[in-house]
C-alpha cells in the first residue's frame, strides 16, 4: 500500500486540520469541506477492537497519516443526538436510547445509516471504517454493498489489549464536545485541563464511558463483535496489533503491519 508517500501525508495533515466529513456525518447532499483527491490505490480499512482499546486515537493518527476519512457510525449517532427534537426521526430517537444504555443499535437502523452514506464508501480517496461493522450480519451486509460497487477492503486491523487496561483507559477518556478529538487524563492529557488542544472545545466524558454503560458495551462486544474477528480471518483480512503502550508506538506497529 502506498501510504508512506509524502504527498499522502501532506494530504492527511490538511484533512485532519480542516475536513469536516460532512458527507458522512450529515449525508444527503452535504459536501466535505475538503473533497478527497482520487488515488490509484485508495486505502480501505476496517478497525476492530473492544471499547477502550484506543481505536479512536489510532483512527485519528491513521487519517492524518494516510489521508483518508474516518467513517464512524458512533459519530453519526452522536451528531444526531445534537439535533433538536423536531429534527429527529422516531428511528433516530430509538437508536439513541440504545446508545445511551451502551447497547448496540439494531442492525437495520445502522445499515440504513450506512446505505444513506454510500458516497463515502465509493470515495476514491479511500476510507477507514471505525465502529462499523459491529456484528456478523452487518459485516455480511457491508460485503454485499461493496461487492455491488466492486470495492474491496484491504485489511481489517484488530487491536488487542488486556481487560484491566481497557477499563483504565475508558474511565480516563475525554472527548472534545466540539471536534470529537480524543484525549486521556493521564496517557494523552490535553495541554490545558478539560480543553481541546485542537479547537479549544470543552472535553467531556462520553455518556457511554460511564461505568454502568461500559459494562453493557463490553458484554455487547464479547457477544456480537468478537465473532467478527473469525469472520474476517476466514476472509484472510485480519491483521492483529497489540494496543499496549503509547498511541504513537501503536501507530508505528500499525504502519509496519500495513507495509507488510
Ligand atoms: P462508538 O463510538 O463506535 O463506540 O459507538 C458508540 C455507540 O453507538 C455504541 O455503543 C452503540 O450504541 C452505537 N453504535 C455505533 N456503531 C454501531 C454499530 N455499527 N452497530 C450498532 N451500534 C452502534
PDB file of C-alpha atoms and ligand atoms in Angstrom:
ATOM      1  CA  UNK A   1       0.000   0.000   0.000  1.00  0.00           C
ATOM      2  CA  UNK A   2       1.362   3.448  -0.863  1.00  0.00           C
ATOM      3  CA  UNK A   3       0.505   5.110   2.416  1.00  0.00           C
ATOM      4  CA  UNK A   4       4.026   6.361   3.234  1.00  0.00           C
ATOM      5  CA  UNK A   5       4.224   8.701   0.271  1.00  0.00           C
ATOM      6  CA  UNK A   6       4.911  12.288   1.349  1.00  0.00           C
ATOM      7  CA  UNK A   7       2.050  13.605  -0.752  1.00  0.00           C
ATOM      8  CA  UNK A   8      -0.338  11.327   1.113  1.00  0.00           C
ATOM      9  CA  UNK A   9       0.996  12.521   4.456  1.00  0.00           C
ATOM     10  CA  UNK A  10       0.607  16.141   3.436  1.00  0.00           C
ATOM     11  CA  UNK A  11      -2.892  15.451   2.193  1.00  0.00           C
ATOM     12  CA  UNK A  12      -3.644  13.751   5.501  1.00  0.00           C
ATOM     13  CA  UNK A  13      -2.333  16.671   7.571  1.00  0.00           C
ATOM     14  CA  UNK A  14      -4.539  19.069   5.655  1.00  0.00           C
ATOM     15  CA  UNK A  15      -7.587  16.846   6.003  1.00  0.00           C
ATOM     16  CA  UNK A  16      -7.013  16.392   9.706  1.00  0.00           C
ATOM     17  CA  UNK A  17      -6.907  20.134  10.215  1.00  0.00           C
ATOM     18  CA  UNK A  18      -9.987  21.063   8.280  1.00  0.00           C
ATOM     19  CA  UNK A  19     -12.082  18.299   6.820  1.00  0.00           C
ATOM     20  CA  UNK A  20     -15.486  18.244   8.494  1.00  0.00           C
ATOM     21  CA  UNK A  21     -16.544  14.856   6.968  1.00  0.00           C
ATOM     22  CA  UNK A  22     -19.914  16.470   6.205  1.00  0.00           C
ATOM     23  CA  UNK A  23     -20.803  13.833   3.594  1.00  0.00           C
ATOM     24  CA  UNK A  24     -20.517  11.138   6.267  1.00  0.00           C
ATOM     25  CA  UNK A  25     -21.885  12.992   9.285  1.00  0.00           C
ATOM     26  CA  UNK A  26     -24.827  14.718   7.558  1.00  0.00           C
ATOM     27  CA  UNK A  27     -25.412  12.509   4.466  1.00  0.00           C
ATOM     28  CA  UNK A  28     -27.844  13.877   1.833  1.00  0.00           C
ATOM     29  CA  UNK A  29     -26.186  16.478  -0.414  1.00  0.00           C
ATOM     30  CA  UNK A  30     -23.680  17.636   2.195  1.00  0.00           C
ATOM     31  CA  UNK A  31     -20.195  18.241   0.775  1.00  0.00           C
ATOM     32  CA  UNK A  32     -16.980  17.688   2.709  1.00  0.00           C
ATOM     33  CA  UNK A  33     -15.038  20.882   3.334  1.00  0.00           C
ATOM     34  CA  UNK A  34     -12.008  19.219   1.680  1.00  0.00           C
ATOM     35  CA  UNK A  35     -13.059  16.897  -1.145  1.00  0.00           C
ATOM     36  CA  UNK A  36     -10.896  13.766  -1.278  1.00  0.00           C
ATOM     37  CA  UNK A  37      -8.262  13.536  -4.017  1.00  0.00           C
ATOM     38  CA  UNK A  38      -8.761  10.420  -6.153  1.00  0.00           C
ATOM     39  CA  UNK A  39      -5.922   7.914  -5.660  1.00  0.00           C
ATOM     40  CA  UNK A  40      -4.768   4.959  -7.694  1.00  0.00           C
ATOM     41  CA  UNK A  41      -4.773   2.641  -4.648  1.00  0.00           C
ATOM     42  CA  UNK A  42      -7.155   4.114  -2.080  1.00  0.00           C
ATOM     43  CA  UNK A  43      -6.637   2.615   1.418  1.00  0.00           C
ATOM     44  CA  UNK A  44      -9.863   0.891   2.502  1.00  0.00           C
ATOM     45  CA  UNK A  45      -9.591  -0.313   6.052  1.00  0.00           C
ATOM     46  CA  UNK A  46     -11.782  -1.538   8.904  1.00  0.00           C
ATOM     47  CA  UNK A  47     -10.804  -1.026  12.559  1.00  0.00           C
ATOM     48  CA  UNK A  48     -11.812  -3.641  15.151  1.00  0.00           C
ATOM     49  CA  UNK A  49     -11.207  -3.848  18.886  1.00  0.00           C
ATOM     50  CA  UNK A  50     -13.045  -3.759  22.202  1.00  0.00           C
ATOM     51  CA  UNK A  51     -14.334  -0.418  23.508  1.00  0.00           C
ATOM     52  CA  UNK A  52     -11.432   1.469  25.105  1.00  0.00           C
ATOM     53  CA  UNK A  53      -8.723  -0.298  23.145  1.00  0.00           C
ATOM     54  CA  UNK A  54      -7.733   3.038  21.573  1.00  0.00           C
ATOM     55  CA  UNK A  55      -9.332   2.644  18.150  1.00  0.00           C
ATOM     56  CA  UNK A  56     -10.478   6.259  18.025  1.00  0.00           C
ATOM     57  CA  UNK A  57      -6.956   7.552  18.666  1.00  0.00           C
ATOM     58  CA  UNK A  58      -5.462   5.219  16.056  1.00  0.00           C
ATOM     59  CA  UNK A  59      -8.210   6.277  13.643  1.00  0.00           C
ATOM     60  CA  UNK A  60      -7.171   9.922  14.099  1.00  0.00           C
ATOM     61  CA  UNK A  61      -3.486   9.109  13.530  1.00  0.00           C
ATOM     62  CA  UNK A  62      -4.232   6.901  10.533  1.00  0.00           C
ATOM     63  CA  UNK A  63      -6.480   9.536   8.971  1.00  0.00           C
ATOM     64  CA  UNK A  64      -3.733  12.134   9.319  1.00  0.00           C
ATOM     65  CA  UNK A  65      -1.052   9.741   8.076  1.00  0.00           C
ATOM     66  CA  UNK A  66      -2.916   8.090   5.220  1.00  0.00           C
ATOM     67  CA  UNK A  67      -5.154  10.996   4.205  1.00  0.00           C
ATOM     68  CA  UNK A  68      -8.397   9.047   4.493  1.00  0.00           C
ATOM     69  CA  UNK A  69     -11.708   9.881   6.163  1.00  0.00           C
ATOM     70  CA  UNK A  70     -12.723   8.218   9.423  1.00  0.00           C
ATOM     71  CA  UNK A  71     -16.184   6.794   8.873  1.00  0.00           C
ATOM     72  CA  UNK A  72     -17.551   6.214  12.370  1.00  0.00           C
ATOM     73  CA  UNK A  73     -21.181   5.176  12.871  1.00  0.00           C
ATOM     74  CA  UNK A  74     -20.846   6.264  16.520  1.00  0.00           C
ATOM     75  CA  UNK A  75     -20.023   9.814  15.303  1.00  0.00           C
ATOM     76  CA  UNK A  76     -23.128   9.827  13.070  1.00  0.00           C
ATOM     77  CA  UNK A  77     -25.297   8.842  16.046  1.00  0.00           C
ATOM     78  CA  UNK A  78     -23.633  11.381  18.350  1.00  0.00           C
ATOM     79  CA  UNK A  79     -24.227  14.113  15.746  1.00  0.00           C
ATOM     80  CA  UNK A  80     -27.919  13.067  15.593  1.00  0.00           C
ATOM     81  CA  UNK A  81     -28.059  13.486  19.367  1.00  0.00           C
ATOM     82  CA  UNK A  82     -27.303  17.193  18.898  1.00  0.00           C
ATOM     83  CA  UNK A  83     -30.333  17.706  16.640  1.00  0.00           C
ATOM     84  CA  UNK A  84     -33.375  19.335  18.237  1.00  0.00           C
ATOM     85  CA  UNK A  85     -36.434  17.122  18.969  1.00  0.00           C
ATOM     86  CA  UNK A  86     -38.327  18.263  15.846  1.00  0.00           C
ATOM     87  CA  UNK A  87     -35.405  17.308  13.574  1.00  0.00           C
ATOM     88  CA  UNK A  88     -35.077  13.779  14.973  1.00  0.00           C
ATOM     89  CA  UNK A  89     -36.997  10.953  13.366  1.00  0.00           C
ATOM     90  CA  UNK A  90     -38.576   8.261  15.612  1.00  0.00           C
ATOM     91  CA  UNK A  91     -35.934   5.809  14.276  1.00  0.00           C
ATOM     92  CA  UNK A  92     -33.116   8.107  15.421  1.00  0.00           C
ATOM     93  CA  UNK A  93     -34.716   8.576  18.867  1.00  0.00           C
ATOM     94  CA  UNK A  94     -34.997   4.808  19.143  1.00  0.00           C
ATOM     95  CA  UNK A  95     -31.322   4.369  18.115  1.00  0.00           C
ATOM     96  CA  UNK A  96     -30.188   6.973  20.665  1.00  0.00           C
ATOM     97  CA  UNK A  97     -31.960   5.169  23.501  1.00  0.00           C
ATOM     98  CA  UNK A  98     -29.940   2.000  22.729  1.00  0.00           C
ATOM     99  CA  UNK A  99     -26.759   4.045  22.535  1.00  0.00           C
ATOM    100  CA  UNK A 100     -27.355   5.757  25.872  1.00  0.00           C
ATOM    101  CA  UNK A 101     -27.626   2.373  27.620  1.00  0.00           C
ATOM    102  CA  UNK A 102     -24.426   1.184  25.911  1.00  0.00           C
ATOM    103  CA  UNK A 103     -26.387  -1.396  23.864  1.00  0.00           C
ATOM    104  CA  UNK A 104     -25.807  -1.921  20.171  1.00  0.00           C
ATOM    105  CA  UNK A 105     -28.250  -0.132  17.887  1.00  0.00           C
ATOM    106  CA  UNK A 106     -30.284  -2.652  15.780  1.00  0.00           C
ATOM    107  CA  UNK A 107     -28.549  -3.781  12.588  1.00  0.00           C
ATOM    108  CA  UNK A 108     -31.325  -2.481  10.290  1.00  0.00           C
ATOM    109  CA  UNK A 109     -31.047   1.052  11.668  1.00  0.00           C
ATOM    110  CA  UNK A 110     -27.250   1.111  11.365  1.00  0.00           C
ATOM    111  CA  UNK A 111     -27.339  -0.358   7.874  1.00  0.00           C
ATOM    112  CA  UNK A 112     -29.824   2.307   6.768  1.00  0.00           C
ATOM    113  CA  UNK A 113     -27.457   4.987   8.056  1.00  0.00           C
ATOM    114  CA  UNK A 114     -24.609   3.423   6.070  1.00  0.00           C
ATOM    115  CA  UNK A 115     -26.703   2.982   2.888  1.00  0.00           C
ATOM    116  CA  UNK A 116     -27.534   6.704   3.046  1.00  0.00           C
ATOM    117  CA  UNK A 117     -23.772   7.319   3.007  1.00  0.00           C
ATOM    118  CA  UNK A 118     -22.671   5.031   0.142  1.00  0.00           C
ATOM    119  CA  UNK A 119     -20.950   8.031  -1.426  1.00  0.00           C
ATOM    120  CA  UNK A 120     -18.298   7.819   1.299  1.00  0.00           C
ATOM    121  CA  UNK A 121     -17.664   4.125   0.616  1.00  0.00           C
ATOM    122  CA  UNK A 122     -17.250   4.901  -3.090  1.00  0.00           C
ATOM    123  CA  UNK A 123     -14.840   7.754  -2.305  1.00  0.00           C
ATOM    124  CA  UNK A 124     -11.670   7.457  -4.440  1.00  0.00           C
ATOM    125  CA  UNK A 125      -9.642   8.787  -1.525  1.00  0.00           C
ATOM    126  CA  UNK A 126     -10.346   5.587   0.450  1.00  0.00           C
ATOM    127  CA  UNK A 127     -11.835   5.237   3.938  1.00  0.00           C
ATOM    128  CA  UNK A 128     -11.328   3.977   7.452  1.00  0.00           C
ATOM    129  CA  UNK A 129     -14.413   2.310   8.925  1.00  0.00           C
ATOM    130  CA  UNK A 130     -14.492   2.715  12.709  1.00  0.00           C
ATOM    131  CA  UNK A 131     -17.233   1.058  14.785  1.00  0.00           C
ATOM    132  CA  UNK A 132     -18.882  -0.471  11.737  1.00  0.00           C
ATOM    133  CA  UNK A 133     -19.407  -3.331  11.093  1.00  0.00           C
ATOM    134  CA  UNK A 134     -20.053  -4.406  14.663  1.00  0.00           C
ATOM    135  CA  UNK A 135     -21.911  -7.683  14.117  1.00  0.00           C
ATOM    136  CA  UNK A 136     -21.565 -10.521  11.623  1.00  0.00           C
ATOM    137  CA  UNK A 137     -24.891  -9.597   9.904  1.00  0.00           C
ATOM    138  CA  UNK A 138     -23.560  -6.017   9.479  1.00  0.00           C
ATOM    139  CA  UNK A 139     -20.311  -7.394   8.019  1.00  0.00           C
ATOM    140  CA  UNK A 140     -22.213  -9.582   5.559  1.00  0.00           C
ATOM    141  CA  UNK A 141     -24.438  -6.665   4.524  1.00  0.00           C
ATOM    142  CA  UNK A 142     -21.360  -4.454   4.079  1.00  0.00           C
ATOM    143  CA  UNK A 143     -19.744  -7.192   1.981  1.00  0.00           C
ATOM    144  CA  UNK A 144     -22.761  -7.177  -0.348  1.00  0.00           C
ATOM    145  CA  UNK A 145     -22.846  -3.377  -0.599  1.00  0.00           C
ATOM    146  CA  UNK A 146     -19.149  -3.277  -1.510  1.00  0.00           C
ATOM    147  CA  UNK A 147     -19.359  -6.205  -3.907  1.00  0.00           C
ATOM    148  CA  UNK A 148     -22.102  -4.383  -5.851  1.00  0.00           C
ATOM    149  CA  UNK A 149     -19.668  -1.494  -6.267  1.00  0.00           C
ATOM    150  CA  UNK A 150     -16.650  -3.772  -6.949  1.00  0.00           C
ATOM    151  CA  UNK A 151     -14.876  -2.250  -3.966  1.00  0.00           C
ATOM    152  CA  UNK A 152     -12.502  -4.385  -1.874  1.00  0.00           C
ATOM    153  CA  UNK A 153     -11.370  -3.975   1.725  1.00  0.00           C
ATOM    154  CA  UNK A 154      -7.522  -4.019   2.014  1.00  0.00           C
ATOM    155  CA  UNK A 155      -7.264  -5.078   5.660  1.00  0.00           C
ATOM    156  CA  UNK A 156      -9.139  -5.356   8.950  1.00  0.00           C
ATOM    157  CA  UNK A 157      -6.981  -4.040  11.798  1.00  0.00           C
ATOM    158  CA  UNK A 158      -7.756  -5.848  15.053  1.00  0.00           C
ATOM    159  CA  UNK A 159      -6.388  -4.089  18.171  1.00  0.00           C
ATOM    160  CA  UNK A 160      -5.976  -6.240  21.311  1.00  0.00           C
ATOM    161  CA  UNK A 161      -5.494  -5.323  24.981  1.00  0.00           C
ATOM    162  CA  UNK A 162      -5.986  -6.991  28.434  1.00  0.00           C
ATOM    163  CA  UNK A 163      -9.361  -6.185  30.023  1.00  0.00           C
ATOM    164  CA  UNK A 164      -7.889  -4.376  33.103  1.00  0.00           C
ATOM    165  CA  UNK A 165      -6.073  -1.920  30.823  1.00  0.00           C
ATOM    166  CA  UNK A 166      -9.265  -1.378  28.820  1.00  0.00           C
ATOM    167  CA  UNK A 167     -11.250  -0.384  31.923  1.00  0.00           C
ATOM    168  CA  UNK A 168      -8.487   2.054  32.977  1.00  0.00           C
ATOM    169  CA  UNK A 169      -8.421   3.637  29.525  1.00  0.00           C
ATOM    170  CA  UNK A 170     -12.191   4.068  29.313  1.00  0.00           C
ATOM    171  CA  UNK A 171     -12.563   5.692  32.720  1.00  0.00           C
ATOM    172  CA  UNK A 172      -9.896   8.297  31.865  1.00  0.00           C
ATOM    173  CA  UNK A 173     -11.014   9.010  28.308  1.00  0.00           C
ATOM    174  CA  UNK A 174     -12.203  12.525  27.483  1.00  0.00           C
ATOM    175  CA  UNK A 175     -13.665  13.636  24.151  1.00  0.00           C
ATOM    176  CA  UNK A 176     -13.913  17.138  22.705  1.00  0.00           C
ATOM    177  CA  UNK A 177     -17.583  18.173  22.660  1.00  0.00           C
ATOM    178  CA  UNK A 178     -16.861  20.236  19.540  1.00  0.00           C
ATOM    179  CA  UNK A 179     -14.391  18.436  17.208  1.00  0.00           C
ATOM    180  CA  UNK A 180     -14.566  14.948  18.831  1.00  0.00           C
ATOM    181  CA  UNK A 181     -10.777  14.678  19.301  1.00  0.00           C
ATOM    182  CA  UNK A 182      -9.927  12.054  21.936  1.00  0.00           C
ATOM    183  CA  UNK A 183      -7.678  12.569  24.991  1.00  0.00           C
ATOM    184  CA  UNK A 184      -6.870  10.638  28.182  1.00  0.00           C
ATOM    185  CA  UNK A 185      -6.413  12.235  31.588  1.00  0.00           C
ATOM    186  CA  UNK A 186      -3.026  10.521  32.121  1.00  0.00           C
ATOM    187  CA  UNK A 187      -1.928   8.780  28.897  1.00  0.00           C
ATOM    188  CA  UNK A 188      -2.728  11.601  26.455  1.00  0.00           C
ATOM    189  CA  UNK A 189      -3.529  14.696  28.511  1.00  0.00           C
ATOM    190  CA  UNK A 190      -4.537  17.939  26.814  1.00  0.00           C
ATOM    191  CA  UNK A 191      -2.167  20.918  27.265  1.00  0.00           C
ATOM    192  CA  UNK A 192      -4.835  22.661  29.397  1.00  0.00           C
ATOM    193  CA  UNK A 193      -7.100  20.564  31.645  1.00  0.00           C
ATOM    194  CA  UNK A 194     -10.516  19.863  30.062  1.00  0.00           C
ATOM    195  CA  UNK A 195      -9.734  21.991  26.982  1.00  0.00           C
ATOM    196  CA  UNK A 196      -9.205  20.556  23.498  1.00  0.00           C
ATOM    197  CA  UNK A 197      -5.710  21.173  22.052  1.00  0.00           C
ATOM    198  CA  UNK A 198      -7.097  21.403  18.518  1.00  0.00           C
ATOM    199  CA  UNK A 199     -10.151  23.674  18.727  1.00  0.00           C
ATOM    200  CA  UNK A 200     -10.372  24.914  22.341  1.00  0.00           C
ATOM    201  CA  UNK A 201     -13.655  22.982  22.848  1.00  0.00           C
ATOM    202  CA  UNK A 202     -14.664  21.547  26.223  1.00  0.00           C
ATOM    203  CA  UNK A 203     -13.504  17.996  26.976  1.00  0.00           C
ATOM    204  CA  UNK A 204     -16.241  15.764  28.365  1.00  0.00           C
ATOM    205  CA  UNK A 205     -16.708  12.148  29.423  1.00  0.00           C
ATOM    206  CA  UNK A 206     -18.976  10.378  26.959  1.00  0.00           C
ATOM    207  CA  UNK A 207     -22.261   9.191  28.456  1.00  0.00           C
ATOM    208  CA  UNK A 208     -21.432   5.652  27.356  1.00  0.00           C
ATOM    209  CA  UNK A 209     -17.967   5.800  29.022  1.00  0.00           C
ATOM    210  CA  UNK A 210     -19.652   5.879  32.448  1.00  0.00           C
ATOM    211  CA  UNK A 211     -19.123   2.634  34.443  1.00  0.00           C
ATOM    212  CA  UNK A 212     -22.664   1.212  34.090  1.00  0.00           C
ATOM    213  CA  UNK A 213     -22.692   1.730  30.309  1.00  0.00           C
ATOM    214  CA  UNK A 214     -19.127   0.364  29.945  1.00  0.00           C
ATOM    215  CA  UNK A 215     -20.232  -2.997  31.396  1.00  0.00           C
ATOM    216  CA  UNK A 216     -23.049  -3.254  28.855  1.00  0.00           C
ATOM    217  CA  UNK A 217     -20.691  -2.282  25.999  1.00  0.00           C
ATOM    218  CA  UNK A 218     -18.134  -4.915  26.972  1.00  0.00           C
ATOM    219  CA  UNK A 219     -20.866  -7.569  27.059  1.00  0.00           C
ATOM    220  CA  UNK A 220     -22.110  -6.429  23.626  1.00  0.00           C
ATOM    221  CA  UNK A 221     -18.553  -6.632  22.294  1.00  0.00           C
ATOM    222  CA  UNK A 222     -17.992 -10.176  23.602  1.00  0.00           C
ATOM    223  CA  UNK A 223     -21.312 -11.381  22.251  1.00  0.00           C
ATOM    224  CA  UNK A 224     -21.675  -9.579  18.911  1.00  0.00           C
ATOM    225  CA  UNK A 225     -18.379  -8.066  17.797  1.00  0.00           C
ATOM    226  CA  UNK A 226     -15.798 -10.704  18.734  1.00  0.00           C
ATOM    227  CA  UNK A 227     -17.249 -13.186  16.183  1.00  0.00           C
ATOM    228  CA  UNK A 228     -16.288 -10.636  13.509  1.00  0.00           C
ATOM    229  CA  UNK A 229     -12.620 -11.477  14.083  1.00  0.00           C
ATOM    230  CA  UNK A 230     -13.257 -15.044  12.988  1.00  0.00           C
ATOM    231  CA  UNK A 231     -15.424 -13.848  10.098  1.00  0.00           C
ATOM    232  CA  UNK A 232     -12.695 -11.601   8.682  1.00  0.00           C
ATOM    233  CA  UNK A 233      -9.958 -14.150   9.484  1.00  0.00           C
ATOM    234  CA  UNK A 234     -11.851 -16.558   7.227  1.00  0.00           C
ATOM    235  CA  UNK A 235     -11.636 -13.867   4.529  1.00  0.00           C
ATOM    236  CA  UNK A 236      -7.858 -13.590   5.091  1.00  0.00           C
ATOM    237  CA  UNK A 237      -8.160  -9.909   6.077  1.00  0.00           C
ATOM    238  CA  UNK A 238      -7.393  -9.829   9.822  1.00  0.00           C
ATOM    239  CA  UNK A 239      -4.170  -8.105  10.972  1.00  0.00           C
ATOM    240  CA  UNK A 240      -3.764  -8.326  14.761  1.00  0.00           C
ATOM    241  CA  UNK A 241      -1.966  -5.459  16.505  1.00  0.00           C
ATOM    242  CA  UNK A 242      -1.121  -5.119  20.215  1.00  0.00           C
ATOM    243  CA  UNK A 243      -2.672  -1.920  21.601  1.00  0.00           C
ATOM    244  CA  UNK A 244      -0.291  -1.788  24.597  1.00  0.00           C
ATOM    245  CA  UNK A 245       1.782   1.342  25.154  1.00  0.00           C
ATOM    246  CA  UNK A 246       1.845   4.867  23.768  1.00  0.00           C
ATOM    247  CA  UNK A 247      -0.507   5.763  20.881  1.00  0.00           C
ATOM    248  CA  UNK A 248       2.478   6.687  18.675  1.00  0.00           C
ATOM    249  CA  UNK A 249       4.097   3.244  19.214  1.00  0.00           C
ATOM    250  CA  UNK A 250       0.805   1.506  18.403  1.00  0.00           C
ATOM    251  CA  UNK A 251       0.579   3.652  15.285  1.00  0.00           C
ATOM    252  CA  UNK A 252       4.112   2.612  14.229  1.00  0.00           C
ATOM    253  CA  UNK A 253       3.113  -1.028  14.718  1.00  0.00           C
ATOM    254  CA  UNK A 254       0.044  -0.407  12.576  1.00  0.00           C
ATOM    255  CA  UNK A 255       2.086   1.109   9.741  1.00  0.00           C
ATOM    256  CA  UNK A 256       4.518  -1.827   9.926  1.00  0.00           C
ATOM    257  CA  UNK A 257       1.602  -4.241   9.617  1.00  0.00           C
ATOM    258  CA  UNK A 258       0.208  -2.319   6.635  1.00  0.00           C
ATOM    259  CA  UNK A 259       3.631  -2.215   4.988  1.00  0.00           C
ATOM    260  CA  UNK A 260       3.990  -5.966   5.419  1.00  0.00           C
TER     261      UNK A 260
HETATM  262  P1  LIG B   1     -18.630   4.022  19.178  1.00  0.00           P
HETATM  263  O1  LIG B   1     -18.364   5.479  19.147  1.00  0.00           O
HETATM  264  O2  LIG B   1     -18.225   3.321  17.936  1.00  0.00           O
HETATM  265  O3  LIG B   1     -18.082   3.363  20.431  1.00  0.00           O
HETATM  266  O4  LIG B   1     -20.233   3.849  19.257  1.00  0.00           O
HETATM  267  C1  LIG B   1     -20.978   4.374  20.343  1.00  0.00           C
HETATM  268  C2  LIG B   1     -22.320   3.663  20.435  1.00  0.00           C
HETATM  269  O5  LIG B   1     -23.055   3.876  19.211  1.00  0.00           O
HETATM  270  C3  LIG B   1     -22.251   2.150  20.595  1.00  0.00           C
HETATM  271  O6  LIG B   1     -22.093   1.762  21.949  1.00  0.00           O
HETATM  272  C4  LIG B   1     -23.611   1.742  20.042  1.00  0.00           C
HETATM  273  O7  LIG B   1     -24.657   2.020  20.938  1.00  0.00           O
HETATM  274  C5  LIG B   1     -23.787   2.703  18.863  1.00  0.00           C
HETATM  275  N1  LIG B   1     -23.193   2.165  17.611  1.00  0.00           N
HETATM  276  C6  LIG B   1     -22.197   2.728  16.881  1.00  0.00           C
HETATM  277  N2  LIG B   1     -21.903   1.990  15.792  1.00  0.00           N
HETATM  278  C7  LIG B   1     -22.731   0.915  15.845  1.00  0.00           C
HETATM  279  C8  LIG B   1     -22.906  -0.230  15.020  1.00  0.00           C
HETATM  280  N3  LIG B   1     -22.154  -0.435  13.911  1.00  0.00           N
HETATM  281  N4  LIG B   1     -23.849  -1.140  15.374  1.00  0.00           N
HETATM  282  C9  LIG B   1     -24.614  -0.958  16.474  1.00  0.00           C
HETATM  283  N5  LIG B   1     -24.495   0.080  17.308  1.00  0.00           N
HETATM  284  C10 LIG B   1     -23.561   1.025  17.006  1.00  0.00           C
END
